[in-house]
Amino acid sequence: MKNKTIYIQHNEVRPYNHECSCALHGAVDLELDYIPAYYNDLKNGHYDHVLTSNLFVGTVEFMNEVFRRIGLDSVRLPKNSNRESKIMTLDEARALITPEKSLFIKPVAIKLFTGFVLDESHYACLDDVPGNTLVYTYPPFRYDIGSEWRVYINDREVELCTNYSGDPLRFINKDSLNYYLDECINYEPPHKFPKTFTIDIAVFDQEHEFDKVIEYNDMWGIGNYGLNNDIYVEMLYKRYFEIIEKAPLPKGNNLIIERMVDNQSILVLDNIDIEDWDKNDIYDLYNSLGGEEKNLQFSIKNYRGKLIKLNL
């Protein structure tokens, strides 16, 4: 993370929320530079030239705007849970509810509202949610949940298990935790999981009921429930730059290729129109010019008026 700056969402005078505060303290612990960032400035394009080369941290709304500005409309994990689910509108889910049948619902749009078991009761949290809003639906668990745990996964290993609801003395069974971790690790593309994410696991009041996955959460949109701040920033960093790698190339700009000799830049090619290129095209050119053997580097000129490095 050396030479990286963290742009942290702020309100007028302080970090925007708890997670932004954690990121600020993590930056201090890691001796990284940080800059306050503001949602209106983000929407107005003030940070466009640094979005792909530095870490941004903020609310779900803030981060969705970051991803939108680099050409990514929906950033999420390949699976929401290991349980079978259906996607339907909120109105369609409500139509399935009877006195004998309820459904666990969760919005497809991340953090639009907290998932819960929908029955015939009135829920104020849905009063302003349009009926055509897409939701995941699941059959409810058979038994009452005694405890809920969030498990932070960092490079295929458990970084932290923390209780966020229920009895903190009702621990996850180690065998079930290892089973669900292995399950995530062994998913194949297109369901391959990123380097950092979380698993929410339910422990039931029923003594012999096997612990169950509630849901998976993407690291960029999840809160800090007890990680050391430096570890929190490191996990955000890993996930953010995994996402950046998937961003499409800026269109209608020119590629610059330089050769680095004794830390000096020597121009190889300039003004290469990449309007119809993708990253594979640039790799092909890279290899044809000598690639790593000649220490070639890439950048893009005139991306919204700036010169930026192209992360390949």
Coordinates of N, CA and C in Angstrom, one line a residue, residues 133-261:
T133 N -39.4 -2.9 -6.2 CA -38.1 -3.2 -5.7 C -37.8 -4.7 -5.7
L134 N -36.6 -5.0 -6.3 CA -36.2 -6.4 -6.3 C -35.7 -6.9 -5.0
V135 N -36.1 -8.1 -4.6 CA -35.6 -8.7 -3.3 C -35.2 -10.1 -3.5
Y136 N -34.3 -10.6 -2.7 CA -34.0 -12.0 -2.6 C -35.1 -12.6 -1.6
T137 N -35.6 -13.8 -1.9 CA -36.5 -14.4 -0.9 C -36.0 -15.8 -0.6
Y138 N -36.1 -16.1 0.7 CA -35.7 -17.4 1.2 C -36.7 -18.0 2.1
P139 N -36.8 -19.3 2.2 CA -37.7 -19.9 3.3 C -37.0 -19.5 4.6
P140 N -37.8 -19.2 5.7 CA -37.2 -18.9 7.0 C -36.6 -20.1 7.6
F141 N -35.7 -19.9 8.5 CA -35.1 -21.1 9.2 C -36.2 -21.8 10.1
R142 N -36.0 -23.1 10.3 CA -37.0 -23.8 11.0 C -37.0 -23.5 12.5
Y143 N -35.8 -23.1 13.0 CA -35.7 -22.9 14.5 C -35.3 -21.4 14.7
D144 N -35.5 -21.0 16.0 CA -35.2 -19.7 16.4 C -33.7 -19.5 16.4
I145 N -33.2 -18.4 16.0 CA -31.7 -18.1 16.0 C -31.4 -17.6 17.4
G146 N -30.4 -18.3 18.0 CA -29.9 -17.9 19.3 C -28.8 -16.8 19.3
S147 N -28.0 -16.9 18.2 CA -26.8 -16.0 18.1 C -26.4 -15.9 16.7
E148 N -26.0 -14.6 16.3 CA -25.5 -14.4 14.9 C -24.1 -13.9 15.0
W149 N -23.3 -14.4 14.1 CA -21.8 -14.1 14.1 C -21.4 -13.6 12.7
R150 N -20.5 -12.6 12.7 CA -19.9 -12.2 11.4 C -18.5 -12.7 11.4
V151 N -18.1 -13.4 10.3 CA -16.8 -13.9 10.1 C -16.1 -13.2 9.0
Y152 N -15.0 -12.5 9.3 CA -14.2 -11.8 8.3 C -13.2 -12.7 7.7
I153 N -13.2 -12.8 6.4 CA -12.3 -13.7 5.7 C -11.3 -12.9 5.0
N154 N -10.0 -13.2 5.2 CA -8.9 -12.4 4.6 C -7.9 -13.4 4.0
D155 N -7.9 -13.4 2.6 CA -7.0 -14.3 1.9 C -7.2 -15.7 2.4
R156 N -8.4 -16.2 2.4 CA -8.8 -17.6 2.6 C -8.6 -18.0 4.1
E157 N -8.4 -17.1 5.0 CA -8.3 -17.4 6.4 C -9.2 -16.5 7.2
V158 N -9.6 -17.1 8.3 CA -10.5 -16.3 9.2 C -9.7 -15.3 10.0
E159 N -10.1 -14.0 9.7 CA -9.4 -12.9 10.4 C -10.0 -12.6 11.8
L160 N -11.4 -12.7 11.8 CA -12.1 -12.4 13.1 C -13.5 -13.0 13.0
C161 N -13.9 -13.6 14.1 CA -15.3 -13.9 14.3 C -15.9 -13.0 15.4
T162 N -17.0 -12.3 15.1 CA -17.5 -11.4 16.1 C -19.0 -11.5 16.2
N163 N -19.6 -11.6 17.4 CA -21.0 -11.7 17.6 C -21.7 -10.3 17.4
Y164 N -22.7 -10.2 16.6 CA -23.4 -9.0 16.4 C -24.9 -9.0 16.7
S165 N -25.4 -10.2 17.2 CA -26.8 -10.3 17.6 C -26.9 -11.5 18.4
G166 N -27.8 -11.4 19.4 CA -28.1 -12.6 20.2 C -27.1 -12.9 21.3
D167 N -27.1 -14.1 21.8 CA -26.2 -14.5 23.0 C -24.8 -14.6 22.5
P168 N -23.9 -13.8 23.0 CA -22.5 -13.9 22.7 C -21.7 -15.1 23.2
L169 N -22.4 -15.9 24.1 CA -21.8 -17.1 24.6 C -22.2 -18.3 23.8
R170 N -23.1 -18.1 22.8 CA -23.5 -19.2 21.9 C -22.6 -19.2 20.7
F171 N -21.5 -19.9 20.7 CA -20.4 -19.8 19.7 C -20.7 -20.6 18.5
I172 N -20.1 -20.2 17.4 CA -20.1 -21.0 16.2 C -19.4 -22.3 16.4
N173 N -20.0 -23.4 15.8 CA -19.3 -24.7 15.8 C -18.1 -24.6 14.9
K174 N -16.9 -25.0 15.3 CA -15.7 -24.9 14.5 C -15.8 -25.7 13.2
D175 N -16.4 -26.9 13.3 CA -16.5 -27.7 12.1 C -17.4 -27.0 11.0
S176 N -18.5 -26.4 11.5 CA -19.4 -25.7 10.5 C -18.7 -24.5 9.9
L177 N -18.0 -23.8 10.7 CA -17.2 -22.6 10.2 C -16.2 -23.1 9.1
N178 N -15.5 -24.1 9.4 CA -14.5 -24.6 8.4 C -15.2 -25.1 7.2
Y179 N -16.3 -25.7 7.3 CA -17.1 -26.2 6.2 C -17.5 -25.1 5.3
Y180 N -18.1 -24.0 5.9 CA -18.5 -22.9 5.0 C -17.4 -22.1 4.4
L181 N -16.3 -22.0 5.1 CA -15.1 -21.4 4.6 C -14.6 -22.2 3.4
D182 N -14.4 -23.5 3.5 CA -14.0 -24.3 2.4 C -14.9 -24.2 1.2
E183 N -16.2 -24.1 1.5 CA -17.2 -24.0 0.5 C -17.0 -22.8 -0.4
C184 N -16.7 -21.6 0.3 CA -16.5 -20.4 -0.4 C -15.2 -20.4 -1.2
I185 N -14.1 -21.0 -0.6 CA -12.8 -21.1 -1.2 C -12.9 -21.9 -2.5
N186 N -13.7 -22.9 -2.5 CA -13.7 -23.9 -3.6 C -14.7 -23.5 -4.7
Y187 N -15.5 -22.4 -4.6 CA -16.3 -22.0 -5.7 C -15.5 -21.7 -6.9
E188 N -16.0 -22.2 -8.1 CA -15.3 -21.9 -9.3 C -15.9 -20.7 -10.0
P189 N -15.2 -20.1 -10.9 CA -15.8 -19.0 -11.7 C -17.0 -19.5 -12.4
P190 N -18.1 -18.7 -12.6 CA -18.1 -17.3 -12.2 C -18.5 -17.0 -10.8
H191 N -18.4 -18.1 -9.9 CA -18.8 -17.9 -8.5 C -17.6 -17.8 -7.6
K192 N -16.5 -17.5 -8.1 CA -15.2 -17.4 -7.3 C -15.3 -16.2 -6.4
F193 N -15.0 -16.4 -5.1 CA -15.0 -15.3 -4.2 C -13.8 -14.5 -4.2
P194 N -13.9 -13.2 -3.8 CA -12.7 -12.3 -3.7 C -11.8 -12.7 -2.5
K195 N -10.8 -11.9 -2.4 CA -9.8 -12.1 -1.3 C -10.4 -11.8 0.1
T196 N -11.3 -10.8 0.1 CA -11.8 -10.4 1.4 C -13.3 -10.3 1.3
F197 N -14.0 -10.8 2.3 CA -15.5 -10.8 2.4 C -15.9 -11.2 3.8
T198 N -17.2 -11.3 4.1 CA -17.6 -11.8 5.3 C -18.7 -12.8 5.1
I199 N -18.8 -13.7 6.1 CA -19.9 -14.7 6.2 C -20.7 -14.4 7.5
D200 N -22.0 -14.2 7.4 CA -22.8 -14.1 8.6 C -23.4 -15.5 8.8
I201 N -23.3 -16.0 10.1 CA -23.7 -17.4 10.4 C -24.6 -17.4 11.6
A202 N -25.7 -18.2 11.5 CA -26.7 -18.3 12.6 C -26.4 -19.5 13.4
V203 N -26.4 -19.3 14.7 CA -26.4 -20.4 15.7 C -27.8 -20.5 16.3
F204 N -28.3 -21.7 16.3 CA -29.7 -21.9 16.7 C -29.9 -22.3 18.1
D205 N -31.1 -22.0 18.7 CA -31.4 -22.4 20.0 C -31.6 -23.9 20.1
Q206 N -32.0 -24.6 19.0 CA -32.1 -26.0 18.9 C -30.7 -26.7 19.1
E207 N -30.5 -27.5 20.1 CA -29.1 -27.9 20.4 C -28.4 -28.6 19.3
H208 N -29.0 -29.5 18.6 CA -28.3 -30.3 17.6 C -28.5 -29.8 16.2
E209 N -29.0 -28.6 16.0 CA -29.2 -28.0 14.7 C -27.9 -27.5 14.2
F210 N -27.4 -27.8 13.0 CA -26.2 -27.4 12.4 C -26.3 -25.9 12.1
D211 N -25.2 -25.2 12.4 CA -25.1 -23.7 12.1 C -25.4 -23.5 10.6
K212 N -26.0 -22.4 10.3 CA -26.4 -22.1 8.9 C -25.8 -20.7 8.5
V213 N -25.5 -20.6 7.2 CA -25.1 -19.3 6.6 C -26.4 -18.5 6.5
I214 N -26.3 -17.2 7.0 CA -27.4 -16.3 6.7 C -27.2 -15.6 5.4
E215 N -26.0 -15.0 5.2 CA -25.6 -14.3 4.0 C -24.1 -14.1 3.9
Y216 N -23.7 -13.8 2.7 CA -22.3 -13.3 2.5 C -22.4 -11.8 2.3
N217 N -21.3 -11.1 2.6 CA -21.2 -9.7 2.4 C -19.9 -9.3 1.8
D218 N -20.0 -8.4 0.8 CA -18.8 -7.9 0.1 C -18.1 -6.9 1.0
M219 N -16.8 -7.0 1.1 CA -16.0 -6.2 2.0 C -16.1 -4.7 1.8
W220 N -16.3 -4.2 0.6 CA -16.3 -2.8 0.4 C -17.6 -2.2 1.0
G221 N -18.6 -2.9 1.3 CA -19.8 -2.4 1.8 C -20.2 -2.8 3.2
I222 N -19.2 -3.3 3.9 CA -19.5 -3.9 5.2 C -18.9 -3.1 6.4
G223 N -19.5 -3.1 7.5 CA -19.0 -2.3 8.6 C -17.9 -3.0 9.4
N224 N -17.2 -2.3 10.2 CA -16.2 -2.8 11.1 C -16.7 -3.2 12.4
Y225 N -16.8 -4.5 12.7 CA -17.4 -5.0 14.0 C -16.3 -5.5 14.9
G226 N -15.2 -4.9 14.9 CA -14.1 -5.3 15.8 C -12.8 -5.6 15.3
L227 N -12.6 -5.4 14.0 CA -11.2 -5.6 13.4 C -10.3 -4.4 13.9
N228 N -9.0 -4.7 14.0 CA -8.1 -3.6 14.2 C -8.2 -2.7 13.0
N229 N -8.0 -1.4 13.2 CA -8.2 -0.5 12.1 C -7.3 -0.7 11.0
D230 N -6.0 -1.1 11.3 CA -5.1 -1.3 10.2 C -5.5 -2.5 9.3
I231 N -6.0 -3.5 10.0 CA -6.4 -4.7 9.3 C -7.6 -4.4 8.4
Y232 N -8.5 -3.6 9.0 CA -9.7 -3.2 8.3 C -9.3 -2.5 7.0
V233 N -8.4 -1.5 7.0 CA -7.9 -0.8 5.8 C -7.3 -1.8 4.8
E234 N -6.5 -2.7 5.3 CA -5.8 -3.6 4.4 C -6.8 -4.5 3.7
M235 N -7.9 -4.9 4.4 CA -8.9 -5.7 3.7 C -9.7 -4.9 2.7
L236 N -10.0 -3.7 3.1 CA -10.7 -2.8 2.1 C -9.8 -2.6 0.9
Y237 N -8.5 -2.4 1.1 CA -7.6 -2.2 0.0 C -7.5 -3.3 -1.0
K238 N -7.4 -4.5 -0.4 CA -7.4 -5.7 -1.3 C -8.6 -5.8 -2.2
R239 N -9.8 -5.6 -1.5 CA -11.0 -5.8 -2.3 C -11.2 -4.6 -3.3
Y240 N -10.8 -3.4 -2.9 CA -11.0 -2.3 -3.8 C -10.2 -2.5 -5.1
F241 N -9.0 -2.9 -5.0 CA -8.2 -3.0 -6.2 C -8.5 -4.3 -7.0
E242 N -9.1 -5.3 -6.4 CA -9.7 -6.4 -7.2 C -10.8 -5.8 -8.0
I243 N -11.6 -5.0 -7.5 CA -12.7 -4.4 -8.2 C -12.2 -3.5 -9.4
I244 N -11.2 -2.7 -9.1 CA -10.6 -1.8 -10.1 C -10.1 -2.6 -11.3
E245 N -9.6 -3.8 -11.0 CA -9.1 -4.6 -12.1 C -10.1 -4.9 -13.2
K246 N -11.4 -4.9 -12.7 CA -12.5 -5.3 -13.6 C -13.1 -4.1 -14.3
A247 N -12.6 -2.9 -14.0 CA -13.2 -1.7 -14.6 C -12.8 -1.6 -16.0
P248 N -13.8 -1.2 -16.9 CA -13.5 -1.1 -18.3 C -12.5 0.1 -18.6
L249 N -11.8 0.0 -19.7 CA -10.8 1.1 -20.0 C -11.6 2.4 -20.3
P250 N -11.1 3.5 -20.0 CA -11.7 4.8 -20.5 C -11.7 4.8 -22.0
K251 N -12.8 5.3 -22.5 CA -12.9 5.3 -24.0 C -12.6 6.7 -24.6
G252 N -12.1 6.7 -25.8 CA -11.8 7.9 -26.5 C -10.6 8.7 -26.0
N253 N -9.7 7.9 -25.4 CA -8.4 8.5 -24.9 C -7.2 7.9 -25.6
N254 N -6.1 8.4 -25.3 CA -4.8 7.9 -26.0 C -3.9 7.2 -25.0
L255 N -3.4 6.1 -25.5 CA -2.5 5.3 -24.7 C -1.0 5.8 -24.9
I256 N -0.3 5.9 -23.8 CA 1.1 6.2 -23.8 C 1.9 5.0 -23.3
I257 N 2.9 4.6 -24.0 CA 3.8 3.5 -23.6 C 5.2 4.0 -23.4
E258 N 5.7 3.8 -22.2 CA 7.1 4.3 -21.8 C 8.0 3.1 -21.4
R259 N 9.2 3.3 -21.6 CA 10.2 2.3 -21.2 C 11.0 2.9 -20.0
M260 N 11.1 2.2 -18.9 CA 11.8 2.7 -17.7 C 13.3 2.2 -17.7
V261 N 14.2 3.1 -17.8 CA 15.6 2.8 -17.8 C 16.3 3.6 -16.7

